[in-house]
Structures are given as structure tokens and as C-alpha cells.
Amino acid sequence: MDVSRQDAETWAPWFRALGDPSRILILNLLATERRAMSVGEIVEALDLAQSTVSHHLKILGEVRFVLVERVSTSSSWRINERCLSCFPSTAEVVMGRIPAGVSPWDEPASTDRTGRRT
């Protein structure tokens, strides 16, 4: 077995975060737009309630699939670019297609415009 218990415990929340169609739609939108978007923009693009989008962004942020950028009193959300390459590799490790050795990314959960942790 290539996957350690520690890796399984790290990766399980990632897969759980994808367990809702709205979260998949939000991730897809942010990944294809390739820019930070406000909650309002996401609401408009996906025709979801603001509270629904906020709830799902919180869950996606907890596993760092998305990162928040805070400027003054507004927040924008963007895809964590590292998940675009890391997550598919993780899925391949779990499915036994490639050897273990993928580690979680270490980008801060939220940054300001200069890239500093907030």
C-alpha cells in the first residue's frame, strides 16, 4: 500500500469538499475564469443564493482549494493554482496509478494584494 494513514487523513477532506455539486461548479468557475471573483460575481454567474455561495466558499477555503484576497473591506476568491496540479496527482495516488509522494500545498489560506498572509 502506497498511501499512508497520514496522507489519507490529509486527503479525505479534499474529496469530501467535492461532495456537493455547487462546490464543483464554484471550483470550475474560478478555475476557468482564472481571476479572483467576489461572492456577488459568483452568485450572478451560477445563479445561487449568496448564503449558499458563502457557505461553500468557506468549505472550499478550509481545504485550500480556494484562497481569499482581502482588500480593505472587500474579499475576492480565487482558485488555489497549486490544487490544479496537486489534486489530480493525489487522485492518481489514491487510485494506485502513480506512486505516493504528493504532499499538501503550503500556500497561505488568505493573502493581501502583496501576497502577505492576513
PDB file of C-alpha atoms in Angstrom:
ATOM      1  CA  MET A   1       0.000   0.000   0.000  1.00  0.00           C
ATOM      2  CA  ASP A   2       1.483   3.342  -1.108  1.00  0.00           C
ATOM      3  CA  VAL A   3      -0.852   5.692   0.764  1.00  0.00           C
ATOM      4  CA  SER A   4      -0.015   6.261   4.413  1.00  0.00           C
ATOM      5  CA  ARG A   5      -2.639   6.796   7.099  1.00  0.00           C
ATOM      6  CA  GLN A   6      -1.375  10.373   7.495  1.00  0.00           C
ATOM      7  CA  ASP A   7      -1.798  11.070   3.765  1.00  0.00           C
ATOM      8  CA  ALA A   8      -5.273   9.508   3.798  1.00  0.00           C
ATOM      9  CA  GLU A   9      -6.276  11.740   6.710  1.00  0.00           C
ATOM     10  CA  THR A  10      -4.910  14.782   4.872  1.00  0.00           C
ATOM     11  CA  TRP A  11      -6.615  13.974   1.587  1.00  0.00           C
ATOM     12  CA  ALA A  12     -10.017  12.797   2.859  1.00  0.00           C
ATOM     13  CA  PRO A  13     -11.275  16.360   3.484  1.00  0.00           C
ATOM     14  CA  TRP A  14     -10.263  17.293  -0.078  1.00  0.00           C
ATOM     15  CA  PHE A  15     -12.504  14.601  -1.505  1.00  0.00           C
ATOM     16  CA  ARG A  16     -15.322  15.467   0.941  1.00  0.00           C
ATOM     17  CA  ALA A  17     -15.126  19.089  -0.214  1.00  0.00           C
ATOM     18  CA  LEU A  18     -16.028  17.908  -3.714  1.00  0.00           C
ATOM     19  CA  GLY A  19     -19.113  16.093  -2.437  1.00  0.00           C
ATOM     20  CA  ASP A  20     -21.533  18.846  -3.411  1.00  0.00           C
ATOM     21  CA  PRO A  21     -22.375  19.851  -6.999  1.00  0.00           C
ATOM     22  CA  SER A  22     -22.406  23.558  -6.101  1.00  0.00           C
ATOM     23  CA  ARG A  23     -18.832  23.372  -4.826  1.00  0.00           C
ATOM     24  CA  ILE A  24     -17.747  21.672  -8.040  1.00  0.00           C
ATOM     25  CA  LEU A  25     -19.450  24.444 -10.032  1.00  0.00           C
ATOM     26  CA  ILE A  26     -17.737  27.136  -7.950  1.00  0.00           C
ATOM     27  CA  LEU A  27     -14.336  25.498  -8.405  1.00  0.00           C
ATOM     28  CA  ASN A  28     -14.898  25.127 -12.123  1.00  0.00           C
ATOM     29  CA  LEU A  29     -15.936  28.771 -12.450  1.00  0.00           C
ATOM     30  CA  LEU A  30     -12.897  30.062 -10.570  1.00  0.00           C
ATOM     31  CA  ALA A  31     -10.552  27.714 -12.438  1.00  0.00           C
ATOM     32  CA  THR A  32     -11.861  28.674 -15.867  1.00  0.00           C
ATOM     33  CA  GLU A  33     -12.134  32.413 -15.142  1.00  0.00           C
ATOM     34  CA  ARG A  34      -8.512  32.433 -13.926  1.00  0.00           C
ATOM     35  CA  ARG A  35      -9.123  35.533 -11.795  1.00  0.00           C
ATOM     36  CA  ALA A  36     -10.317  36.427  -8.333  1.00  0.00           C
ATOM     37  CA  MET A  37     -14.075  36.889  -8.110  1.00  0.00           C
ATOM     38  CA  SER A  38     -16.330  38.420  -5.490  1.00  0.00           C
ATOM     39  CA  VAL A  39     -19.140  36.438  -3.918  1.00  0.00           C
ATOM     40  CA  GLY A  40     -21.564  38.613  -5.878  1.00  0.00           C
ATOM     41  CA  GLU A  41     -19.910  37.707  -9.182  1.00  0.00           C
ATOM     42  CA  ILE A  42     -20.052  34.014  -8.314  1.00  0.00           C
ATOM     43  CA  VAL A  43     -23.713  34.338  -7.274  1.00  0.00           C
ATOM     44  CA  GLU A  44     -24.556  36.001 -10.584  1.00  0.00           C
ATOM     45  CA  ALA A  45     -22.594  33.535 -12.708  1.00  0.00           C
ATOM     46  CA  LEU A  46     -24.025  30.412 -11.065  1.00  0.00           C
ATOM     47  CA  ASP A  47     -27.491  31.632 -10.075  1.00  0.00           C
ATOM     48  CA  LEU A  48     -27.043  30.519  -6.469  1.00  0.00           C
ATOM     49  CA  ALA A  49     -28.043  32.310  -3.277  1.00  0.00           C
ATOM     50  CA  GLN A  50     -25.396  34.496  -1.656  1.00  0.00           C
ATOM     51  CA  SER A  51     -25.571  32.500   1.578  1.00  0.00           C
ATOM     52  CA  THR A  52     -25.096  29.258  -0.376  1.00  0.00           C
ATOM     53  CA  VAL A  53     -22.024  30.574  -2.187  1.00  0.00           C
ATOM     54  CA  SER A  54     -20.535  31.932   1.051  1.00  0.00           C
ATOM     55  CA  HIS A  55     -21.101  28.600   2.800  1.00  0.00           C
ATOM     56  CA  HIS A  56     -19.461  26.620   0.002  1.00  0.00           C
ATOM     57  CA  LEU A  57     -16.518  29.038  -0.296  1.00  0.00           C
ATOM     58  CA  LYS A  58     -15.895  28.570   3.429  1.00  0.00           C
ATOM     59  CA  ILE A  59     -15.710  24.793   2.969  1.00  0.00           C
ATOM     60  CA  LEU A  60     -13.508  25.082  -0.130  1.00  0.00           C
ATOM     61  CA  GLY A  61     -11.288  27.551   1.729  1.00  0.00           C
ATOM     62  CA  GLU A  62     -10.867  25.187   4.678  1.00  0.00           C
ATOM     63  CA  VAL A  63      -9.192  22.654   2.380  1.00  0.00           C
ATOM     64  CA  ARG A  64      -7.417  25.447   0.489  1.00  0.00           C
ATOM     65  CA  PHE A  65      -8.940  24.715  -2.898  1.00  0.00           C
ATOM     66  CA  VAL A  66      -9.733  28.439  -2.959  1.00  0.00           C
ATOM     67  CA  LEU A  67      -7.929  31.384  -1.418  1.00  0.00           C
ATOM     68  CA  VAL A  68      -9.394  34.687  -0.292  1.00  0.00           C
ATOM     69  CA  GLU A  69      -7.852  38.035  -1.178  1.00  0.00           C
ATOM     70  CA  ARG A  70      -8.892  40.823   1.161  1.00  0.00           C
ATOM     71  CA  VAL A  71      -8.621  44.436   0.067  1.00  0.00           C
ATOM     72  CA  SER A  72      -9.942  46.939   2.577  1.00  0.00           C
ATOM     73  CA  THR A  73     -13.457  45.692   3.367  1.00  0.00           C
ATOM     74  CA  SER A  74     -13.998  43.559   0.274  1.00  0.00           C
ATOM     75  CA  SER A  75     -12.984  39.982  -0.393  1.00  0.00           C
ATOM     76  CA  SER A  76     -12.394  38.131  -3.618  1.00  0.00           C
ATOM     77  CA  TRP A  77     -11.906  34.423  -4.062  1.00  0.00           C
ATOM     78  CA  ARG A  78      -9.534  32.681  -6.433  1.00  0.00           C
ATOM     79  CA  ILE A  79      -8.598  29.136  -7.224  1.00  0.00           C
ATOM     80  CA  ASN A  80      -5.507  27.869  -5.458  1.00  0.00           C
ATOM     81  CA  GLU A  81      -3.333  27.307  -8.525  1.00  0.00           C
ATOM     82  CA  ARG A  82      -1.453  24.570  -6.716  1.00  0.00           C
ATOM     83  CA  CYS A  83      -4.620  22.480  -6.464  1.00  0.00           C
ATOM     84  CA  LEU A  84      -4.857  22.400 -10.260  1.00  0.00           C
ATOM     85  CA  SER A  85      -1.728  20.248 -10.356  1.00  0.00           C
ATOM     86  CA  CYS A  86      -1.680  18.732  -6.855  1.00  0.00           C
ATOM     87  CA  PHE A  87      -5.216  17.398  -6.612  1.00  0.00           C
ATOM     88  CA  PRO A  88      -5.204  15.354  -9.845  1.00  0.00           C
ATOM     89  CA  SER A  89      -1.910  13.790  -8.733  1.00  0.00           C
ATOM     90  CA  THR A  90      -3.432  12.990  -5.357  1.00  0.00           C
ATOM     91  CA  ALA A  91      -6.386  11.283  -7.030  1.00  0.00           C
ATOM     92  CA  GLU A  92      -3.967   9.213  -9.110  1.00  0.00           C
ATOM     93  CA  VAL A  93      -2.041   8.171  -5.984  1.00  0.00           C
ATOM     94  CA  VAL A  94      -5.273   7.164  -4.223  1.00  0.00           C
ATOM     95  CA  MET A  95      -6.321   5.119  -7.246  1.00  0.00           C
ATOM     96  CA  GLY A  96      -2.889   3.449  -7.420  1.00  0.00           C
ATOM     97  CA  ARG A  97      -1.968   4.957 -10.792  1.00  0.00           C
ATOM     98  CA  ILE A  98       1.204   6.721  -9.593  1.00  0.00           C
ATOM     99  CA  PRO A  99       3.462   6.213  -6.562  1.00  0.00           C
ATOM    100  CA  ALA A 100       2.836   8.085  -3.329  1.00  0.00           C
ATOM    101  CA  GLY A 101       4.848  11.187  -2.555  1.00  0.00           C
ATOM    102  CA  VAL A 102       2.401  14.002  -3.195  1.00  0.00           C
ATOM    103  CA  SER A 103       2.258  16.364  -0.265  1.00  0.00           C
ATOM    104  CA  PRO A 104      -0.289  19.049   0.568  1.00  0.00           C
ATOM    105  CA  TRP A 105       0.451  22.528  -0.710  1.00  0.00           C
ATOM    106  CA  ASP A 106       1.619  25.107   1.766  1.00  0.00           C
ATOM    107  CA  GLU A 107       0.309  28.338   0.276  1.00  0.00           C
ATOM    108  CA  PRO A 108      -1.293  30.549   2.922  1.00  0.00           C
ATOM    109  CA  ALA A 109      -5.067  30.337   3.158  1.00  0.00           C
ATOM    110  CA  SER A 110      -5.501  34.079   2.631  1.00  0.00           C
ATOM    111  CA  THR A 111      -3.279  36.853   1.374  1.00  0.00           C
ATOM    112  CA  ASP A 112      -3.482  40.545   0.714  1.00  0.00           C
ATOM    113  CA  ARG A 113      -2.603  42.140  -2.636  1.00  0.00           C
ATOM    114  CA  THR A 114       1.116  41.977  -1.859  1.00  0.00           C
ATOM    115  CA  GLY A 115       0.958  38.252  -1.135  1.00  0.00           C
ATOM    116  CA  ARG A 116       1.396  38.663   2.621  1.00  0.00           C
ATOM    117  CA  ARG A 117      -0.559  36.424   4.975  1.00  0.00           C
ATOM    118  CA  THR A 118      -3.582  38.061   6.532  1.00  0.00           C
TER     119      THR A 118
END
